[in-house]
Coordinates of C-alpha atoms in Angstrom, one line a residue:
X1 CA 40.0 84.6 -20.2
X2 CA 40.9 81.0 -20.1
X3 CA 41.0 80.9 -16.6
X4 CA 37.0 82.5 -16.5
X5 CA 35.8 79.8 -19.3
X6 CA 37.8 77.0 -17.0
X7 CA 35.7 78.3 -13.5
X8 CA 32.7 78.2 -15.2
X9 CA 33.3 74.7 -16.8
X10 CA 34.0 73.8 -13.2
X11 CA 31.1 75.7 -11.3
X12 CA 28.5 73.7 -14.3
X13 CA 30.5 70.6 -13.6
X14 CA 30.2 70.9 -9.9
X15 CA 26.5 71.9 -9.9
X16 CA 25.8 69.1 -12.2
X17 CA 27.1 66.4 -9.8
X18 CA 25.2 68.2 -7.0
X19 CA 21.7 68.4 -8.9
X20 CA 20.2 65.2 -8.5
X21 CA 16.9 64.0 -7.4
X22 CA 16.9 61.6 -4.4
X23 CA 13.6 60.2 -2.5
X24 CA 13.0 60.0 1.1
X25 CA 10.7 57.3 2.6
X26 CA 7.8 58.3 5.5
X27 CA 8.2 55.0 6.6
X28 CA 9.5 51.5 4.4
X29 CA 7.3 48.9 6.5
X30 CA 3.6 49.3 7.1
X31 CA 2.1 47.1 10.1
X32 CA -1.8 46.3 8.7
X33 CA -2.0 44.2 12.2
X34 CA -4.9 41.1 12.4
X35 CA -7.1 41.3 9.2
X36 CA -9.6 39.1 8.3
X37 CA -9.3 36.6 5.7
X38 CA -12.8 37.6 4.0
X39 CA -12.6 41.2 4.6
X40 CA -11.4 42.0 1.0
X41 CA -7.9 43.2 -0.3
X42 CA -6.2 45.6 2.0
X43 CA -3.8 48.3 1.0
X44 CA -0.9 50.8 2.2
X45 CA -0.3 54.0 1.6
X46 CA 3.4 55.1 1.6
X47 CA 4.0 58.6 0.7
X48 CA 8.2 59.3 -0.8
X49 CA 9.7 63.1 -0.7
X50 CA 11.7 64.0 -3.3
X51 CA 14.5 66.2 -1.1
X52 CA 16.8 66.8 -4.2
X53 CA 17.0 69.3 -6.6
X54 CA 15.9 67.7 -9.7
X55 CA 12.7 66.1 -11.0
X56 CA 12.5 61.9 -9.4
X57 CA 11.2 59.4 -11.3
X58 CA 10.1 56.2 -9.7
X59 CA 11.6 54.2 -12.4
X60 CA 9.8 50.6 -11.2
X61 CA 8.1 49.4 -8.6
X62 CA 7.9 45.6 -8.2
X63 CA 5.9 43.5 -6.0
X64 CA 8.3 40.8 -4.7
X65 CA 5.7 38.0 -5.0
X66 CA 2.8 37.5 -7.0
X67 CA 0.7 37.8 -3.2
X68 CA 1.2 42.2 -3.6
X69 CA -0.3 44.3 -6.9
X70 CA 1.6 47.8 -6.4
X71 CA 0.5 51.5 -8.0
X72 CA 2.5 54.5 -7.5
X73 CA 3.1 58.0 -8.9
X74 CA 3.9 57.8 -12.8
X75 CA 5.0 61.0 -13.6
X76 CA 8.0 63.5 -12.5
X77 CA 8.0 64.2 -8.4
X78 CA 9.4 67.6 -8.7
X79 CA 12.3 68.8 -6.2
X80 CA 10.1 69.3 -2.7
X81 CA 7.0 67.5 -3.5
X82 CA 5.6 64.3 -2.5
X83 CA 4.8 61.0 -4.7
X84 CA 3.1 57.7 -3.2
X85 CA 3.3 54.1 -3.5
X86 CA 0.4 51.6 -3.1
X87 CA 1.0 48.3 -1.9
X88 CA -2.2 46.3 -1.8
X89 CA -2.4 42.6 -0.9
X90 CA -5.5 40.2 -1.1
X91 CA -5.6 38.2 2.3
X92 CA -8.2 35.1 0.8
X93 CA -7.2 31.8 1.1
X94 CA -3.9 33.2 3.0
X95 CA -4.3 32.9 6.2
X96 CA -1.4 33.2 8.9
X97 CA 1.3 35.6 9.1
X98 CA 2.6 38.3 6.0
X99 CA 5.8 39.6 5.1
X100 CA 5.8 40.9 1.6
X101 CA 8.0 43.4 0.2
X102 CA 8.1 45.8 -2.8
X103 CA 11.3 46.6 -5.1
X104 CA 11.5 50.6 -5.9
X105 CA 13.9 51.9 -8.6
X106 CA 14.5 55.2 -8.8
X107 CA 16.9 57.8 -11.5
X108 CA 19.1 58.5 -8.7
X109 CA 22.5 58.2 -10.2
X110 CA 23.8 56.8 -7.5
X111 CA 21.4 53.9 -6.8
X112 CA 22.8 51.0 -7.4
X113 CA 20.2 48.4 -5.9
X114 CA 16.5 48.9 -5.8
X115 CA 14.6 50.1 -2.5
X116 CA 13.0 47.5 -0.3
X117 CA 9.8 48.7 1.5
X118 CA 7.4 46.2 3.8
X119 CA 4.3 45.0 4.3
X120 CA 3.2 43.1 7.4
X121 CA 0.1 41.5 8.9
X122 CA -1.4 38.4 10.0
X123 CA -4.7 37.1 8.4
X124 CA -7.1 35.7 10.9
X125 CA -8.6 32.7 9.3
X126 CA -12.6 32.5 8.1
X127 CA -14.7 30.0 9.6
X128 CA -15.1 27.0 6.8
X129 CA -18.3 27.7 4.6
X130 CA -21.5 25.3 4.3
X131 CA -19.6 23.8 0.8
X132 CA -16.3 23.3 2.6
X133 CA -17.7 22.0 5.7
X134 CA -19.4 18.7 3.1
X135 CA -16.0 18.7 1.4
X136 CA -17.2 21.1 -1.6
X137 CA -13.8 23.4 -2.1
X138 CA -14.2 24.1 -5.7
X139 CA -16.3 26.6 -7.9
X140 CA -19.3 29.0 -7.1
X141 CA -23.1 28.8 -6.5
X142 CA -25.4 26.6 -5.2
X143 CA -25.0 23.4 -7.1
X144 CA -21.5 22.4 -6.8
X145 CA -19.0 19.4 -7.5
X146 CA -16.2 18.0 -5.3
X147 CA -13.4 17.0 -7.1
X148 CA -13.2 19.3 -10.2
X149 CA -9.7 18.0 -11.5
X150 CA -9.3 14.9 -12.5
X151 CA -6.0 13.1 -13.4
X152 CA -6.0 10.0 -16.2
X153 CA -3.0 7.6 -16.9
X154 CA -4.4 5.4 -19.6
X155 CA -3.3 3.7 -22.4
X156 CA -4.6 4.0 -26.2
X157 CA -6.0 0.4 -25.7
X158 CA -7.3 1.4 -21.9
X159 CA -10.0 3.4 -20.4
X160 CA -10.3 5.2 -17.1
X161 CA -13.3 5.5 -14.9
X162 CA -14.2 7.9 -12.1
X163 CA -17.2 9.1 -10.1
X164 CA -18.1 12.9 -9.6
X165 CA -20.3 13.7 -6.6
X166 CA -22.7 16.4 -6.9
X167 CA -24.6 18.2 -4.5
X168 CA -27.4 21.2 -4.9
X169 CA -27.0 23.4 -1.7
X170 CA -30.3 25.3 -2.3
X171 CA -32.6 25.0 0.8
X172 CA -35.6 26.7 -1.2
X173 CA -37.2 23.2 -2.3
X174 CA -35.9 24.3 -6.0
X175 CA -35.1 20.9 -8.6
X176 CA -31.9 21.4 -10.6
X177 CA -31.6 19.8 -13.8
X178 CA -28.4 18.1 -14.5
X179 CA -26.9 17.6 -18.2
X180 CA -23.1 16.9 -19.4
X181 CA -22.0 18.2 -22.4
X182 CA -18.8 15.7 -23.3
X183 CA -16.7 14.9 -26.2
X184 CA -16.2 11.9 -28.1
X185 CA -13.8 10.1 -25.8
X186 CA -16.0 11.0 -22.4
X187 CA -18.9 8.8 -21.9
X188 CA -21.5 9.3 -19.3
X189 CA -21.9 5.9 -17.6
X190 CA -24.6 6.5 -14.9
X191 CA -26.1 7.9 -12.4
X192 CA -27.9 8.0 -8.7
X193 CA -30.4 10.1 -9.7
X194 CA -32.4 11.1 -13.1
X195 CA -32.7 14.6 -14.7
X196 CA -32.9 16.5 -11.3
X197 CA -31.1 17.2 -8.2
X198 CA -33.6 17.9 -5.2
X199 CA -33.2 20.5 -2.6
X200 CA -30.0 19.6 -0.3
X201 CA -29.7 16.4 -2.6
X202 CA -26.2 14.7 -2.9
X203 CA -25.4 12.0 -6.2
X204 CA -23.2 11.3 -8.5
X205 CA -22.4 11.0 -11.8
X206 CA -20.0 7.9 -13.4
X207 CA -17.9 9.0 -16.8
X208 CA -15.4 7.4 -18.7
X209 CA -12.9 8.3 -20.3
X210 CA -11.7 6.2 -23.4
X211 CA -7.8 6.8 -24.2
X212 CA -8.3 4.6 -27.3
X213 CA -11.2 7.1 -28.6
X214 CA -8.9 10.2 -27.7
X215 CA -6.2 8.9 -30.2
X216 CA -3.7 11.1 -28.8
X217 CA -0.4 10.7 -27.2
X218 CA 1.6 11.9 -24.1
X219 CA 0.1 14.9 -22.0
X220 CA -2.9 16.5 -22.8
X221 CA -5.5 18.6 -21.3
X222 CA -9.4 18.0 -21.7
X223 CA -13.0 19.3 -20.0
X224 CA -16.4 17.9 -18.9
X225 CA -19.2 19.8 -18.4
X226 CA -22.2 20.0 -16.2
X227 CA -25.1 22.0 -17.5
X228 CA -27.3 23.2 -14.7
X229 CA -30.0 25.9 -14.1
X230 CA -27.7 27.0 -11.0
X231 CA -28.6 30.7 -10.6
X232 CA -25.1 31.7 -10.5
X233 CA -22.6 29.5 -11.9
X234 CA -24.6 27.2 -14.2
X235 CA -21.9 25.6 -16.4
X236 CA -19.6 23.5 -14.2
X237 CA -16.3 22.3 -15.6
X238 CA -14.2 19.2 -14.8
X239 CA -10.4 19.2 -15.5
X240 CA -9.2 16.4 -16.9
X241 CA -5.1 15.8 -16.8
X242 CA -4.4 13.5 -18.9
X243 CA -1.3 11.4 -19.8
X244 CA -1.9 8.9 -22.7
X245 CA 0.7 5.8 -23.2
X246 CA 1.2 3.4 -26.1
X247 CA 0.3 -0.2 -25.4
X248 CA 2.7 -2.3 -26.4
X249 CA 1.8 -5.7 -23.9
X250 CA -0.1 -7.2 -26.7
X251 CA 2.9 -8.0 -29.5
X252 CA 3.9 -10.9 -30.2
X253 CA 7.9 -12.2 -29.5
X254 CA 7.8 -12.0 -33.5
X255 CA 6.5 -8.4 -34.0
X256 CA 8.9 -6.9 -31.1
X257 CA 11.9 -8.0 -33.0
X258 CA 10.6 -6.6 -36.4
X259 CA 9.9 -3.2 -34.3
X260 CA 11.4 -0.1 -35.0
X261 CA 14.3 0.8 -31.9
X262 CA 15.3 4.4 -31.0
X263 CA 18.8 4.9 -30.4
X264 CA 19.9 8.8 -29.4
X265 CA 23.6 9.9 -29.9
X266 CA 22.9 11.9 -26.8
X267 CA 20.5 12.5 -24.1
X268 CA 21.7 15.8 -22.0
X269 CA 21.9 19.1 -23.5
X270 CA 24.2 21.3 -21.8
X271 CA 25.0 24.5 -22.5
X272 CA 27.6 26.6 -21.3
X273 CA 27.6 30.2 -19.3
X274 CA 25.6 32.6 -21.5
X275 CA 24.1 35.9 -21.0
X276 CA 20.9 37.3 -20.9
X277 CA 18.6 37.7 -24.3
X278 CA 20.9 35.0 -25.9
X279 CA 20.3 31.2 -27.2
X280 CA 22.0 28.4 -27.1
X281 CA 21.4 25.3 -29.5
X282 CA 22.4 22.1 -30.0
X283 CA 21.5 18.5 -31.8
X284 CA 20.2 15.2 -30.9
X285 CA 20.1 12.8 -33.6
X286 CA 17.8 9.8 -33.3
X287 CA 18.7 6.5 -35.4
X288 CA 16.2 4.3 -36.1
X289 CA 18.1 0.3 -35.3
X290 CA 14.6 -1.4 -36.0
X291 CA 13.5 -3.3 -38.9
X292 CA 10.3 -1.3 -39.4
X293 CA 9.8 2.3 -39.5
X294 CA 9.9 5.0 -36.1
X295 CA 7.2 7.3 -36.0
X296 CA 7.7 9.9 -33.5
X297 CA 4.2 10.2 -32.0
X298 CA 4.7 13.6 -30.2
X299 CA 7.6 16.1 -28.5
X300 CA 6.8 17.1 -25.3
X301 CA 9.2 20.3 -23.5
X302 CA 8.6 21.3 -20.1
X303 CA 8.7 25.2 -20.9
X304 CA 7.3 26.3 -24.2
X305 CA 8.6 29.7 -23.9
X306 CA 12.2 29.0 -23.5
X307 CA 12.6 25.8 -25.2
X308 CA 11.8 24.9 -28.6
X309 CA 12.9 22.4 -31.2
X310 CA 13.1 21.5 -35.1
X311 CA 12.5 17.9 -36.2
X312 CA 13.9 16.8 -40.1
X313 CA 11.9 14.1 -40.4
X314 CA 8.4 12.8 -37.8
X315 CA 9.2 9.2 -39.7
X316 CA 12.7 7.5 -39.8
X317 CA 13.4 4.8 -41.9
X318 CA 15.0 1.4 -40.6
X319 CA 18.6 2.2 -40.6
X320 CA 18.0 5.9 -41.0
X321 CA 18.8 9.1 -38.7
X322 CA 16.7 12.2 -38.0
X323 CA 17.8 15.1 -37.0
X324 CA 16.1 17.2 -33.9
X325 CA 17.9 20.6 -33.3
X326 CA 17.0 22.4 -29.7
X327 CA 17.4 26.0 -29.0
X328 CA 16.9 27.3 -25.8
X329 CA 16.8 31.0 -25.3
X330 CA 18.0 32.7 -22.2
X331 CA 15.6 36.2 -22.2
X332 CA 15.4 37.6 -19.0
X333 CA 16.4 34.0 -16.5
X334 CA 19.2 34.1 -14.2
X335 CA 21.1 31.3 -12.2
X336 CA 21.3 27.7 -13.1
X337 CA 18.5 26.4 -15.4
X338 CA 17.5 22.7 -15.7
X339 CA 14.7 21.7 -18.4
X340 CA 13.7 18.8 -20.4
X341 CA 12.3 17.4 -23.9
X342 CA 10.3 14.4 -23.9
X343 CA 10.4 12.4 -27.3
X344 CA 7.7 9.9 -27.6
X345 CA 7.8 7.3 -30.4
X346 CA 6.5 3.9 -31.1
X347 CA 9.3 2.1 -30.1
X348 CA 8.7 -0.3 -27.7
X349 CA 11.7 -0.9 -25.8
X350 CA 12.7 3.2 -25.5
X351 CA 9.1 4.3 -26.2
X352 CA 9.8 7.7 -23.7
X353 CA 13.4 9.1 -24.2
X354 CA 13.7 12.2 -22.0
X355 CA 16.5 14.7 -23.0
X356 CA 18.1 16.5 -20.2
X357 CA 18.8 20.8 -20.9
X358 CA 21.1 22.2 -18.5
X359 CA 23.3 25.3 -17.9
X360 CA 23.5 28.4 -16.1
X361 CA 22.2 32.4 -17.3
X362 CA 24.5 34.6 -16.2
X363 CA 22.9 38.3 -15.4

């Protein structure tokens, strides 16, 4: 009798380790050959097989750049039956050759790196458009401006002016009217024409913008707009990127040596090996070695997500410390990581103290 129960415990343990699902490919690389850059997203089909004898799963399916968007078969591929993959990939404003690939997990026990299938093509390059050909790149419709981004280094004493061309690409004989719609610190200074852009009519539009009026500090992000009666894209938005510095050329020999000095115990914050999903903190005290008070004007990190920070005190007293704790949290990174903190106070010899995070995720 034991020797029956100890056959059957091996025959179940035996057919066990042989039932298992595993996938079989049709083909891993798919040739799409010349496409055309405006002929719309293109996609491939790959069909998988499951050829085991238990139910596949295709666990994930990952495009391996942010170029591929990928859909495939959700539910259980039963032993025998077939499952697909879609790999679909948007050729505009890509032009030249393609080699993107897709990541495929499965629940075969025995995988133990994902499946890499490929796609392959080369895009065949549009002819420029009637806006790209008079240097018009940016936005939709008929009325359009060229430079829709604009970068400003100012100071809060300082303002910064620049010059947006406009141009109404309608050929109908149609008058666009032309208003801005700006905040405080954007001023409209001029411009070539009145109320109304003719037909094919190029001009320009002068605005300033005033870092004192803005009152902020560091980088910031703010927008323009152009109201238009453009048929299909009538509000048109300007960019601004802005990075806003305190002025300290106009103190006297006197006041800079009653200013408030920012001295840091330490400026690099590096943490050891840790794993994924963990944190890691640490803390830089700032000592105020001024004779009047240091105001920290604004803490700047280069990656919200995975760095943050906790400040005692925004105000430090002449001979006084505060206290900034950092934690950084690892979540799902890998490999050496390399951030920073930028602390911005009104100290005029350090008034930009960047602290350095390093260290390495290990997966």
């Amino acid at each position: 009798m034991k020797k029956l129960v100890l056959s059957l415990a091996m025959i179940v343990a035996v057919f066990c380790v042989m039932a298992q699902p595993k996938i079989e490919f049709e083909k891993k690389t798919h040739e799409f050959g010349d496409v055309h850059e405006e002929g719309g997203k293109i996609t491939a089909h790959f069909i998988v097989k499951n050829i085991g004898n238990q139910d596949l799963l295709l666990t994930n399916v990952k495009p391996g750049c942010g170029c591929t968007a990928a859909n495939y078969t959700r539910d259980a591929i039963a032993p025998g039956a077939t499952g697909y993959i879609d790999a679909t990939y948007d050729p505009w404003g890509r032009p030249g050759n393609f080699n993107k690939n897709i990541k495929v997990s499965t629940n075969e026990p025995d995988q133990t790196s994902p499946y890499i299938i490929f796609i392959k093509g080369n895009v065949i390059k549009r002819p420029p458009t009637k806006y790209e050909l008079a240097g018009y790149k940016a936005g939709k419709g008929e009325v359009r401006v060229k430079e829709t981004q604009v970068r400003v280094n100012v100071t809060n004493t300082s303002f910064q002016i620049d010059t947006l061309w406009i141009k109404s690409f309608y050929e109908d004989g149609r008058k666009i009217s032309v208003q801005t719609e700006l905040p405080a610190y954007i001023q409209e200074m001029g411009r070539s024409f009145g109320n109304e852009l003719k037909a094919g009519e190029e001009g320009y539009i002068v605005l300033k913008y005033d870092g004192a009026a803005r009152n902020v500090w560091g980088s910031t992000k703010d927008k323009a707009i152009l109201i238009t009666n453009d048929s299909i894209e009538s509000k048109k938005y300007i960019y601004y990127n802005v990075n806003i510095k305190e002025d300290f050329s106009r103190m006297t020999p006197k006041e800079m040596e009653k200013a408030p000095k920012a001295e840091y115990d330490k400026v690099v914050f590096r943490f050891d090996t840790i794993g994924q999903n963990r944190t890691a903190t640490d803390i830089i005290t700032l000592k105020n070695t001024g004779k009047t008070p240091l105001i920290i004007r604004k803490i700047e990190t280069n990656n919200n997500n995975a760095l943050s920070y906790k400040v005692s005190s925004m105000t430090v007293e002449p001979n006084q410390s505060a206290t900034i704790e950092l934690t950084f949290k690892s979540q799902s990174r890998r490999g050496k990581q390399t951030l920073s903190l930028d602390i911005i106070t009104n100290s005029p010899t350090n008034p930009i103290q960047t602290i350095k995070v390093e260290g390495f995720i290990q997966h």
